[in-house]
């Protein structure tokens, strides 16, 4: 076995390579071009999106076939972060990369200098050199976490094509953040924080006493009503008016949804008000993004209108000038088309605003299903069913629903939205077992999984099962009961909590 040092490299043979990083880490990969920038959602491989052309993640192991990468890809960067959110890597064993491959490649290993305050580490990169590929050992850390990673790898997609369009009326290529790149940004936040709390209290140990949030088990929403719907292409609107542009958009969208077998959506003035505010901010700033310059996310704008949702999606796009051009763009783009066709959505709001500096049109389209009576219970039951299905595959008994654990889990999801944080530790210092005790639970062993940004029970359980730490909680034999929490809102859009007990 050869040992690599920081900056060292080794040539790679053709064929599939295996890169494994054992330990309490989440492993991910970024697929980039010569400029070192991602091109979209599919270029970020992590536990909630475990495959891309030529790259597959399973647990702590990446398999990479350089010859099968997307066109233009010249680099694959291996990233590690602590499985427990916000944990400095210096408090954990140093991560070690184990590289194996087809015949002709001697097994290699790389252990970087022990990180200190860093929470994210670029461990190594595979890169094209001439007709072949090499691996370079890195060991570069980020003390500012995924914010630094996003900055360096171009998660913030700029509207380069739109701004370079001619003034002669030639259609401009849309630049999109939404369902492709905003989910990439959301993926980054989930990668940073949706790690399991592997802090089960030993059986027989006394439960720590402390105050814990006990918000009622309802989805959070901010009070207040915003202005009415605004038709696309306009700069102002009469509250409640839809305008011919919105009518045209709705007809085009519902025709496309019908062709895909999805039910129609209806316009909602609250969603349109949130869309208008966000589109106006993007136009003023001259850039696309899920957050405004003051840090307000598009999802927070939705809940600020009084709209409480079960699931939400968005398109943030610049370039198209008419509803027809916008819908045409969506139907030609895989991720955008998936959102437009999603049968889970029943309502939509939209707005477009022309930027005064560039003349580009900035679109925000918000898709949602409102939270109705019984939705929380049905969603929790679906998460439990899917969780127990995974336990059955592993030969484990099912978990029983526990009302007190559910109360604590719902309170935590609601609290994360209301107080704008994402952690197993509450702003008051409370831990999962504190919250369980505050809800009246006397269970002696407690574990917790959290996640944010996932749009369905199936998506969140799949993400947890693709992360070693979350998976360990789901498949822990000692656990006998479970409670589920869900809340819409906050920066990430959706917040999920699994609370286990024994």
Short mmCIF file of C-alpha atoms in Angstrom, two decimals:
data_model
loop_
_atom_site.label_atom_id
_atom_site.label_comp_id
_atom_site.label_asym_id
_atom_site.label_seq_id
_atom_site.Cartn_x
_atom_site.Cartn_y
_atom_site.Cartn_z
CA UNK A 1 0.00 0.00 0.00
CA UNK A 2 1.31 3.45 -0.93
CA UNK A 3 0.89 6.41 1.43
CA UNK A 4 0.14 9.80 -0.11
CA UNK A 5 1.17 13.14 1.38
CA UNK A 6 -0.62 16.48 0.92
CA UNK A 7 -0.07 17.62 -2.65
CA UNK A 8 1.09 14.17 -3.71
CA UNK A 9 -0.52 12.45 -6.67
CA UNK A 10 -0.74 9.04 -8.27
CA UNK A 11 -1.72 8.01 -11.82
CA UNK A 12 -4.98 6.13 -12.21
CA UNK A 13 -5.75 3.27 -14.58
CA UNK A 14 -8.89 3.11 -16.67
CA UNK A 15 -12.01 1.64 -15.14
CA UNK A 16 -13.94 2.07 -11.94
CA UNK A 17 -12.20 3.33 -8.80
CA UNK A 18 -13.29 2.85 -5.20
CA UNK A 19 -12.71 5.58 -2.60
CA UNK A 20 -13.70 4.84 1.00
CA UNK A 21 -13.56 7.10 4.08
CA UNK A 22 -14.55 5.08 7.17
CA UNK A 23 -15.51 6.74 10.43
CA UNK A 24 -18.02 9.29 11.75
CA UNK A 25 -18.13 11.26 8.51
CA UNK A 26 -20.49 12.11 5.69
CA UNK A 27 -18.81 11.64 2.32
CA UNK A 28 -19.77 13.56 -0.80
CA UNK A 29 -18.35 14.44 -4.21
CA UNK A 30 -18.40 17.49 -6.48
CA UNK A 31 -18.13 17.00 -10.25
CA UNK A 32 -16.62 20.05 -11.96
CA UNK A 33 -15.04 21.29 -15.16
CA UNK A 34 -11.62 22.87 -15.78
CA UNK A 35 -12.81 26.04 -14.06
CA UNK A 36 -13.58 24.13 -10.87
CA UNK A 37 -17.28 25.05 -10.89
CA UNK A 38 -20.32 22.81 -10.63
CA UNK A 39 -22.77 22.98 -13.48
CA UNK A 40 -25.95 22.15 -11.59
CA UNK A 41 -27.77 19.86 -9.20
CA UNK A 42 -26.52 16.61 -10.72
CA UNK A 43 -22.90 17.61 -10.01
CA UNK A 44 -23.33 17.31 -6.23
CA UNK A 45 -23.30 13.68 -5.01
CA UNK A 46 -24.17 13.16 -1.35
CA UNK A 47 -26.30 10.88 0.81
CA UNK A 48 -29.59 12.41 -0.33
CA UNK A 49 -28.56 12.37 -4.01
CA UNK A 50 -26.25 9.36 -4.22
CA UNK A 51 -25.73 9.01 -7.96
CA UNK A 52 -24.52 11.05 -10.92
CA UNK A 53 -23.13 9.98 -14.28
CA UNK A 54 -19.97 8.05 -13.43
CA UNK A 55 -20.24 8.55 -9.64
CA UNK A 56 -22.09 6.56 -6.99
CA UNK A 57 -22.14 6.91 -3.20
CA UNK A 58 -23.04 4.02 -0.92
CA UNK A 59 -22.51 4.62 2.78
CA UNK A 60 -18.88 5.65 3.26
CA UNK A 61 -17.77 4.55 -0.23
CA UNK A 62 -17.62 6.40 -3.54
CA UNK A 63 -17.21 4.55 -6.81
CA UNK A 64 -16.02 6.67 -9.73
CA UNK A 65 -15.72 5.71 -13.39
CA UNK A 66 -13.97 8.70 -15.02
CA UNK A 67 -14.92 7.52 -18.48
CA UNK A 68 -18.62 7.70 -17.63
CA UNK A 69 -18.67 11.25 -16.22
CA UNK A 70 -20.90 13.85 -17.85
CA UNK A 71 -19.49 15.64 -20.91
CA UNK A 72 -17.08 18.40 -19.92
CA UNK A 73 -16.33 17.01 -16.47
CA UNK A 74 -12.60 17.00 -15.72
CA UNK A 75 -12.47 16.75 -11.93
CA UNK A 76 -14.16 14.90 -9.05
CA UNK A 77 -13.46 16.32 -5.59
CA UNK A 78 -13.99 14.11 -2.53
CA UNK A 79 -15.43 16.02 0.45
CA UNK A 80 -15.88 14.93 4.06
CA UNK A 81 -17.76 16.55 6.92
CA UNK A 82 -18.70 15.41 10.39
CA UNK A 83 -21.81 13.24 10.46
CA UNK A 84 -22.96 15.22 13.49
CA UNK A 85 -23.84 18.78 12.34
CA UNK A 86 -21.52 21.63 13.22
CA UNK A 87 -18.90 19.36 14.77
CA UNK A 88 -15.32 20.52 14.28
CA UNK A 89 -13.30 17.84 12.52
CA UNK A 90 -10.54 18.39 15.07
CA UNK A 91 -12.68 16.62 17.68
CA UNK A 92 -12.83 13.46 15.54
CA UNK A 93 -10.23 10.99 14.28
CA UNK A 94 -8.45 12.24 11.18
CA UNK A 95 -10.30 11.00 8.09
CA UNK A 96 -8.40 8.51 5.94
CA UNK A 97 -9.05 7.95 2.25
CA UNK A 98 -8.59 4.37 0.99
CA UNK A 99 -8.22 4.13 -2.79
CA UNK A 100 -8.48 0.86 -4.70
CA UNK A 101 -9.16 0.14 -8.34
CA UNK A 102 -8.85 -2.30 -11.23
CA UNK A 103 -5.68 -4.18 -12.08
CA UNK A 104 -2.52 -2.11 -12.18
CA UNK A 105 -3.42 0.21 -9.31
CA UNK A 106 -1.72 -0.49 -6.02
CA UNK A 107 -3.98 0.34 -3.05
CA UNK A 108 -3.27 3.86 -1.82
CA UNK A 109 -4.10 5.68 1.39
CA UNK A 110 -4.11 9.32 2.43
CA UNK A 111 -4.50 10.75 5.92
CA UNK A 112 -4.24 14.56 6.00
CA UNK A 113 -2.80 16.53 8.91
CA UNK A 114 -5.36 16.53 11.70
CA UNK A 115 -7.92 19.31 11.11
CA UNK A 116 -8.68 21.78 13.89
CA UNK A 117 -11.70 24.12 13.69
CA UNK A 118 -12.62 23.06 10.16
CA UNK A 119 -16.03 21.47 9.65
CA UNK A 120 -15.61 20.56 5.96
CA UNK A 121 -12.52 19.06 4.31
CA UNK A 122 -11.58 18.64 0.66
CA UNK A 123 -9.82 15.31 1.00
CA UNK A 124 -8.69 14.53 -2.55
CA UNK A 125 -9.47 15.14 -6.19
CA UNK A 126 -9.46 13.00 -9.30
CA UNK A 127 -8.44 15.10 -12.29
CA UNK A 128 -7.85 14.62 -15.99
CA UNK A 129 -4.28 15.02 -17.20
CA UNK A 130 -3.97 14.64 -20.97
CA UNK A 131 -5.64 11.40 -21.97
CA UNK A 132 -5.44 9.91 -18.48
CA UNK A 133 -6.54 10.58 -14.90
CA UNK A 134 -4.63 11.15 -11.68
CA UNK A 135 -5.51 11.49 -8.00
CA UNK A 136 -4.14 14.36 -5.91
CA UNK A 137 -4.18 14.38 -2.10
CA UNK A 138 -5.52 17.70 -0.77
CA UNK A 139 -6.48 18.06 2.90
CA UNK A 140 -7.91 21.59 2.46
CA UNK A 141 -10.38 22.58 5.19
CA UNK A 142 -13.08 25.21 5.59
CA UNK A 143 -13.59 26.81 8.98
CA UNK A 144 -16.66 28.57 7.53
CA UNK A 145 -18.17 25.24 6.55
CA UNK A 146 -20.22 24.80 3.41
CA UNK A 147 -20.44 28.56 2.88
CA UNK A 148 -16.80 28.46 1.82
CA UNK A 149 -17.34 25.32 -0.20
CA UNK A 150 -20.29 26.88 -2.02
CA UNK A 151 -18.26 30.02 -2.69
CA UNK A 152 -15.33 28.15 -4.23
CA UNK A 153 -17.33 25.66 -6.25
CA UNK A 154 -19.90 28.05 -7.66
CA UNK A 155 -23.06 26.82 -5.99
CA UNK A 156 -24.39 30.36 -6.52
CA UNK A 157 -25.21 30.13 -10.24
CA UNK A 158 -24.79 33.44 -12.05
CA UNK A 159 -26.93 34.67 -14.94
CA UNK A 160 -24.09 34.86 -17.45
CA UNK A 161 -26.02 33.78 -20.52
CA UNK A 162 -28.89 36.14 -19.96
CA UNK A 163 -26.71 39.18 -19.43
CA UNK A 164 -24.77 38.52 -22.62
CA UNK A 165 -27.83 38.32 -24.85
CA UNK A 166 -28.06 40.72 -27.74
CA UNK A 167 -30.49 43.61 -27.79
CA UNK A 168 -31.86 42.53 -31.16
CA UNK A 169 -34.61 40.40 -29.71
CA UNK A 170 -32.76 37.08 -30.00
CA UNK A 171 -34.20 34.68 -27.37
CA UNK A 172 -31.86 34.44 -24.41
CA UNK A 173 -30.77 31.20 -22.80
CA UNK A 174 -32.47 30.93 -19.41
CA UNK A 175 -30.29 30.90 -16.35
CA UNK A 176 -31.88 28.90 -13.57
CA UNK A 177 -31.21 28.59 -9.87
CA UNK A 178 -34.40 26.92 -8.76
CA UNK A 179 -35.03 23.24 -9.03
CA UNK A 180 -31.51 22.57 -10.26
CA UNK A 181 -29.20 24.93 -8.47
CA UNK A 182 -31.34 25.95 -5.52
CA UNK A 183 -31.69 22.29 -4.67
CA UNK A 184 -27.93 22.10 -5.00
CA UNK A 185 -27.72 24.89 -2.45
CA UNK A 186 -30.30 23.08 -0.36
CA UNK A 187 -28.24 19.94 -0.71
CA UNK A 188 -25.32 21.80 0.76
CA UNK A 189 -27.32 22.81 3.80
CA UNK A 190 -28.64 19.30 4.26
CA UNK A 191 -25.13 17.89 3.90
CA UNK A 192 -23.96 20.30 6.57
CA UNK A 193 -26.66 19.67 9.08
CA UNK A 194 -28.96 16.72 8.51
CA UNK A 195 -26.79 14.34 10.47
CA UNK A 196 -27.98 12.00 13.12
CA UNK A 197 -27.56 12.60 16.83
CA UNK A 198 -25.79 9.44 17.88
CA UNK A 199 -26.20 10.35 21.53
CA UNK A 200 -28.30 7.59 23.01
CA UNK A 201 -28.35 7.67 26.77
CA UNK A 202 -27.26 4.32 28.20
CA UNK A 203 -30.04 2.25 29.69
CA UNK A 204 -30.23 2.85 33.39
CA UNK A 205 -28.51 6.22 33.29
CA UNK A 206 -30.41 9.12 34.86
CA UNK A 207 -32.07 11.47 32.43
CA UNK A 208 -30.56 14.97 32.41
CA UNK A 209 -33.05 17.56 33.66
CA UNK A 210 -33.46 20.83 31.77
CA UNK A 211 -35.93 23.07 30.04
CA UNK A 212 -36.83 22.13 26.49
CA UNK A 213 -38.97 23.72 23.86
CA UNK A 214 -42.54 22.50 24.02
CA UNK A 215 -44.15 24.24 21.06
CA UNK A 216 -47.51 22.75 20.10
CA UNK A 217 -47.48 20.05 17.41
CA UNK A 218 -48.51 22.24 14.48
CA UNK A 219 -46.62 23.45 11.42
CA UNK A 220 -45.17 26.90 11.91
CA UNK A 221 -46.26 29.90 9.88
CA UNK A 222 -45.79 33.62 10.33
CA UNK A 223 -48.84 35.81 10.70
CA UNK A 224 -49.68 38.60 8.34
CA UNK A 225 -50.98 38.97 4.82
CA UNK A 226 -49.04 40.22 1.84
CA UNK A 227 -50.25 41.94 -1.31
CA UNK A 228 -52.22 40.07 -3.92
CA UNK A 229 -51.09 38.22 -7.03
CA UNK A 230 -49.02 39.98 -9.64
CA UNK A 231 -49.19 39.04 -13.30
CA UNK A 232 -45.93 37.99 -14.96
CA UNK A 233 -44.11 40.71 -16.78
CA UNK A 234 -45.51 43.54 -14.65
CA UNK A 235 -43.95 45.74 -11.99
CA UNK A 236 -47.07 46.30 -9.93
CA UNK A 237 -50.46 44.79 -9.47
CA UNK A 238 -53.82 45.26 -7.88
CA UNK A 239 -54.27 43.01 -4.84
CA UNK A 240 -56.15 39.90 -5.86
CA UNK A 241 -55.86 40.53 -9.61
CA UNK A 242 -54.35 37.81 -11.76
CA UNK A 243 -53.87 39.54 -15.09
CA UNK A 244 -53.70 38.01 -18.58
CA UNK A 245 -50.11 36.85 -18.13
CA UNK A 246 -51.00 34.70 -15.15
CA UNK A 247 -54.01 33.29 -16.96
CA UNK A 248 -51.82 32.36 -19.94
CA UNK A 249 -49.22 30.81 -17.62
CA UNK A 250 -51.84 28.73 -15.82
CA UNK A 251 -53.30 27.43 -19.09
CA UNK A 252 -49.85 26.43 -20.36
CA UNK A 253 -48.86 24.80 -17.09
CA UNK A 254 -52.06 22.80 -16.68
CA UNK A 255 -51.92 21.63 -20.28
CA UNK A 256 -48.39 20.31 -19.66
CA UNK A 257 -49.45 18.72 -16.38
CA UNK A 258 -52.43 17.04 -18.00
CA UNK A 259 -50.15 15.57 -20.67
CA UNK A 260 -48.00 14.13 -17.87
CA UNK A 261 -51.02 12.73 -16.02
CA UNK A 262 -50.81 15.26 -13.17
CA UNK A 263 -53.82 17.13 -11.74
CA UNK A 264 -54.20 20.87 -12.45
CA UNK A 265 -52.94 23.58 -10.12
CA UNK A 266 -54.80 26.73 -9.10
CA UNK A 267 -53.37 30.23 -8.65
CA UNK A 268 -53.02 31.40 -5.05
CA UNK A 269 -52.63 35.10 -4.24
CA UNK A 270 -50.46 34.48 -1.16
CA UNK A 271 -47.96 32.42 -3.15
CA UNK A 272 -47.99 35.11 -5.83
CA UNK A 273 -47.34 37.80 -3.21
CA UNK A 274 -44.30 35.89 -1.94
CA UNK A 275 -43.16 35.31 -5.52
CA UNK A 276 -43.49 39.02 -6.31
CA UNK A 277 -41.40 40.06 -3.31
CA UNK A 278 -38.66 37.57 -4.13
CA UNK A 279 -38.56 38.33 -7.85
CA UNK A 280 -38.34 42.07 -7.10
CA UNK A 281 -35.41 41.52 -4.75
CA UNK A 282 -33.55 39.38 -7.32
CA UNK A 283 -34.17 41.98 -10.03
CA UNK A 284 -32.89 44.77 -7.76
CA UNK A 285 -29.78 42.78 -6.84
CA UNK A 286 -29.21 41.60 -10.40
CA UNK A 287 -28.71 37.98 -9.37
CA UNK A 288 -30.60 34.75 -8.78
CA UNK A 289 -30.72 33.17 -5.33
CA UNK A 290 -32.92 31.40 -2.82
CA UNK A 291 -32.16 34.11 -0.25
CA UNK A 292 -32.59 37.87 -0.53
CA UNK A 293 -29.83 40.31 0.38
CA UNK A 294 -31.20 40.60 3.92
CA UNK A 295 -31.06 36.82 4.38
CA UNK A 296 -34.79 36.17 3.92
CA UNK A 297 -35.39 32.91 2.09
CA UNK A 298 -38.08 32.40 -0.50
CA UNK A 299 -39.73 29.88 1.85
CA UNK A 300 -39.83 32.41 4.69
CA UNK A 301 -41.58 34.80 2.33
CA UNK A 302 -44.26 32.16 1.75
CA UNK A 303 -45.00 31.58 5.44
CA UNK A 304 -44.93 35.34 6.08
CA UNK A 305 -48.08 35.63 3.94
CA UNK A 306 -49.90 33.22 6.26
CA UNK A 307 -49.62 30.28 3.83
CA UNK A 308 -48.87 27.00 5.63
CA UNK A 309 -47.79 24.18 3.32
CA UNK A 310 -47.22 20.46 3.35
CA UNK A 311 -44.78 20.54 0.45
CA UNK A 312 -43.23 23.35 -1.59
CA UNK A 313 -41.12 23.82 -4.71
CA UNK A 314 -39.79 26.76 -6.66
CA UNK A 315 -38.42 27.96 -9.97
CA UNK A 316 -36.04 30.93 -9.84
CA UNK A 317 -35.13 31.78 -13.40
CA UNK A 318 -33.93 34.66 -15.54
CA UNK A 319 -33.99 34.88 -19.32
CA UNK A 320 -37.53 34.01 -20.50
CA UNK A 321 -39.58 37.09 -21.31
CA UNK A 322 -43.06 35.61 -21.60
CA UNK A 323 -45.03 32.80 -19.92
CA UNK A 324 -44.68 30.77 -23.11
CA UNK A 325 -40.86 31.08 -23.06
CA UNK A 326 -40.78 30.23 -19.36
CA UNK A 327 -42.89 27.07 -19.68
CA UNK A 328 -40.93 26.04 -22.78
CA UNK A 329 -37.71 26.34 -20.77
CA UNK A 330 -39.15 24.18 -17.97
CA UNK A 331 -40.27 21.46 -20.34
CA UNK A 332 -36.79 21.28 -21.91
CA UNK A 333 -34.94 21.04 -18.58
CA UNK A 334 -35.14 17.82 -16.56
CA UNK A 335 -35.24 19.16 -13.00
CA UNK A 336 -37.47 22.10 -13.89
CA UNK A 337 -39.83 19.79 -15.78
CA UNK A 338 -40.00 17.45 -12.79
CA UNK A 339 -41.21 20.28 -10.56
CA UNK A 340 -43.73 21.55 -13.11
CA UNK A 341 -45.17 18.02 -13.47
CA UNK A 342 -45.05 17.10 -9.77
CA UNK A 343 -48.51 15.71 -8.90
CA UNK A 344 -48.04 16.64 -5.22
CA UNK A 345 -48.54 20.35 -5.97
CA UNK A 346 -52.07 21.79 -6.09
CA UNK A 347 -51.45 25.57 -6.04
CA UNK A 348 -49.03 27.96 -7.70
CA UNK A 349 -48.00 31.61 -7.43
CA UNK A 350 -45.84 33.53 -9.86
CA UNK A 351 -44.29 36.88 -10.66
CA UNK A 352 -41.67 38.29 -12.99
CA UNK A 353 -39.82 41.59 -12.63
CA UNK A 354 -37.47 43.31 -15.07
CA UNK A 355 -34.19 44.41 -13.55
CA UNK A 356 -33.56 48.11 -13.98
CA UNK A 357 -29.79 47.68 -14.39
CA UNK A 358 -29.64 44.78 -16.84
CA UNK A 359 -33.07 44.63 -18.43
CA UNK A 360 -33.20 40.89 -17.61
CA UNK A 361 -36.49 39.36 -16.50
CA UNK A 362 -36.37 37.60 -13.13
CA UNK A 363 -39.00 34.96 -12.45
CA UNK A 364 -40.14 33.38 -9.20
CA UNK A 365 -42.72 30.60 -9.44
CA UNK A 366 -43.80 28.89 -6.22
CA UNK A 367 -45.55 25.53 -6.15
CA UNK A 368 -47.18 24.13 -3.03
CA UNK A 369 -49.77 21.92 -1.42
CA UNK A 370 -51.43 23.63 1.57
CA UNK A 371 -51.37 21.90 4.94
CA UNK A 372 -54.82 20.48 5.60
CA UNK A 373 -56.33 18.81 8.69
CA UNK A 374 -54.87 15.34 9.08
CA UNK A 375 -51.83 15.97 6.87
CA UNK A 376 -49.34 15.92 9.74
CA UNK A 377 -50.70 12.63 11.02
CA UNK A 378 -50.69 11.07 7.54
CA UNK A 379 -47.16 12.29 6.84
CA UNK A 380 -45.88 10.97 10.16
CA UNK A 381 -47.55 7.62 9.52
CA UNK A 382 -45.89 7.41 6.10
CA UNK A 383 -42.45 8.14 7.57
CA UNK A 384 -42.98 5.45 10.22
CA UNK A 385 -44.16 2.96 7.61
CA UNK A 386 -41.12 3.57 5.40
CA UNK A 387 -38.81 3.41 8.42
CA UNK A 388 -40.28 0.10 9.53
CA UNK A 389 -39.96 -1.22 5.99
CA UNK A 390 -36.21 -0.59 6.21
CA UNK A 391 -36.07 -2.30 9.61
CA UNK A 392 -37.95 -5.30 8.24
CA UNK A 393 -35.40 -5.64 5.44
CA UNK A 394 -32.72 -5.79 8.13
CA UNK A 395 -34.65 -8.41 10.10
CA UNK A 396 -35.58 -6.00 12.90
CA UNK A 397 -38.92 -5.60 14.67
CA UNK A 398 -41.03 -2.54 13.79
CA UNK A 399 -41.07 0.63 15.85
CA UNK A 400 -44.33 1.58 17.52
CA UNK A 401 -45.69 5.10 17.28
CA UNK A 402 -45.31 7.01 20.55
CA UNK A 403 -47.46 10.09 21.16
CA UNK A 404 -45.03 11.69 23.62
CA UNK A 405 -42.03 11.22 21.33
CA UNK A 406 -44.15 12.62 18.48
CA UNK A 407 -44.98 15.69 20.57
CA UNK A 408 -41.27 16.32 21.25
CA UNK A 409 -40.30 15.68 17.61
CA UNK A 410 -43.00 18.03 16.29
CA UNK A 411 -42.00 20.68 18.78
CA UNK A 412 -38.39 20.50 17.59
CA UNK A 413 -39.28 20.76 13.88
CA UNK A 414 -41.59 23.70 14.63
CA UNK A 415 -38.95 25.35 16.81
CA UNK A 416 -36.28 25.06 14.10
CA UNK A 417 -38.59 26.97 11.74
CA UNK A 418 -39.75 29.53 14.29
CA UNK A 419 -36.31 30.36 15.70
CA UNK A 420 -34.38 29.89 12.43
CA UNK A 421 -31.83 27.29 13.48
CA UNK A 422 -30.93 23.76 12.40
CA UNK A 423 -29.33 21.56 15.02
CA UNK A 424 -29.89 18.77 17.51
CA UNK A 425 -29.07 21.35 20.19
CA UNK A 426 -31.78 23.95 20.75
CA UNK A 427 -30.97 27.65 21.28
CA UNK A 428 -31.61 27.05 24.98
CA UNK A 429 -29.06 24.23 25.05
CA UNK A 430 -31.66 21.46 25.11
CA UNK A 431 -30.78 18.05 23.71
CA UNK A 432 -33.10 15.37 22.23
CA UNK A 433 -33.47 13.61 25.59
CA UNK A 434 -34.32 16.91 27.27
CA UNK A 435 -37.10 17.53 24.76
CA UNK A 436 -38.43 13.99 25.18
CA UNK A 437 -38.52 14.43 28.97
CA UNK A 438 -40.22 17.83 28.66
CA UNK A 439 -42.94 16.19 26.58
CA UNK A 440 -43.53 13.70 29.40
CA UNK A 441 -41.63 10.71 28.00
CA UNK A 442 -39.94 8.38 30.50
CA UNK A 443 -38.02 6.37 27.90
CA UNK A 444 -34.46 5.81 29.02
CA UNK A 445 -32.64 5.70 25.68
CA UNK A 446 -33.20 8.45 23.11
CA UNK A 447 -31.86 9.03 19.60
CA UNK A 448 -32.69 11.64 16.98
CA UNK A 449 -32.43 12.17 13.23
CA UNK A 450 -33.12 15.55 11.63
CA UNK A 451 -33.20 16.69 8.02
CA UNK A 452 -34.27 19.73 6.05
CA UNK A 453 -35.26 20.51 2.49
CA UNK A 454 -36.77 17.15 1.53
CA UNK A 455 -40.18 17.35 -0.12
CA UNK A 456 -41.76 14.05 0.89
CA UNK A 457 -41.65 11.23 3.41
CA UNK A 458 -40.07 8.95 0.83
CA UNK A 459 -37.34 11.47 0.04
CA UNK A 460 -36.41 12.09 3.67
CA UNK A 461 -36.29 8.40 4.63
CA UNK A 462 -34.18 7.63 1.57
CA UNK A 463 -31.80 10.42 2.55
CA UNK A 464 -31.49 9.15 6.11
CA UNK A 465 -30.84 5.61 4.90
CA UNK A 466 -28.07 6.87 2.60
CA UNK A 467 -26.25 8.49 5.54
CA UNK A 468 -24.37 6.10 7.85
CA UNK A 469 -25.21 7.96 11.05
CA UNK A 470 -28.92 8.29 10.32
CA UNK A 471 -29.09 4.71 9.12
CA UNK A 472 -27.55 3.50 12.38
CA UNK A 473 -30.36 5.12 14.37
CA UNK A 474 -33.08 3.71 12.09
CA UNK A 475 -31.59 0.21 12.35
CA UNK A 476 -30.71 0.31 16.04
CA UNK A 477 -32.08 -2.91 17.50
CA UNK A 478 -32.60 -1.43 20.98
CA UNK A 479 -35.08 1.20 19.83
CA UNK A 480 -38.73 0.21 20.20
CA UNK A 481 -40.71 3.44 19.67
CA UNK A 482 -40.66 6.45 17.40
CA UNK A 483 -42.19 9.91 16.99
CA UNK A 484 -42.14 12.09 13.86
CA UNK A 485 -42.13 15.87 13.49
CA UNK A 486 -42.56 17.99 10.36
CA UNK A 487 -42.82 21.74 9.78
CA UNK A 488 -42.77 23.89 6.65
CA UNK A 489 -40.97 27.22 6.51
CA UNK A 490 -37.54 28.53 7.43
CA UNK A 491 -34.61 28.89 5.08
CA UNK A 492 -34.66 25.28 3.87
CA UNK A 493 -38.42 24.99 3.33
CA UNK A 494 -39.12 21.79 5.28
CA UNK A 495 -37.79 20.45 8.60
CA UNK A 496 -38.08 16.81 9.67
CA UNK A 497 -37.40 15.10 13.01
CA UNK A 498 -37.30 11.42 13.94
CA UNK A 499 -37.15 10.79 17.69
CA UNK A 500 -36.40 7.22 18.79
CA UNK A 501 -36.89 5.74 22.22
CA UNK A 502 -36.42 2.54 24.19
#
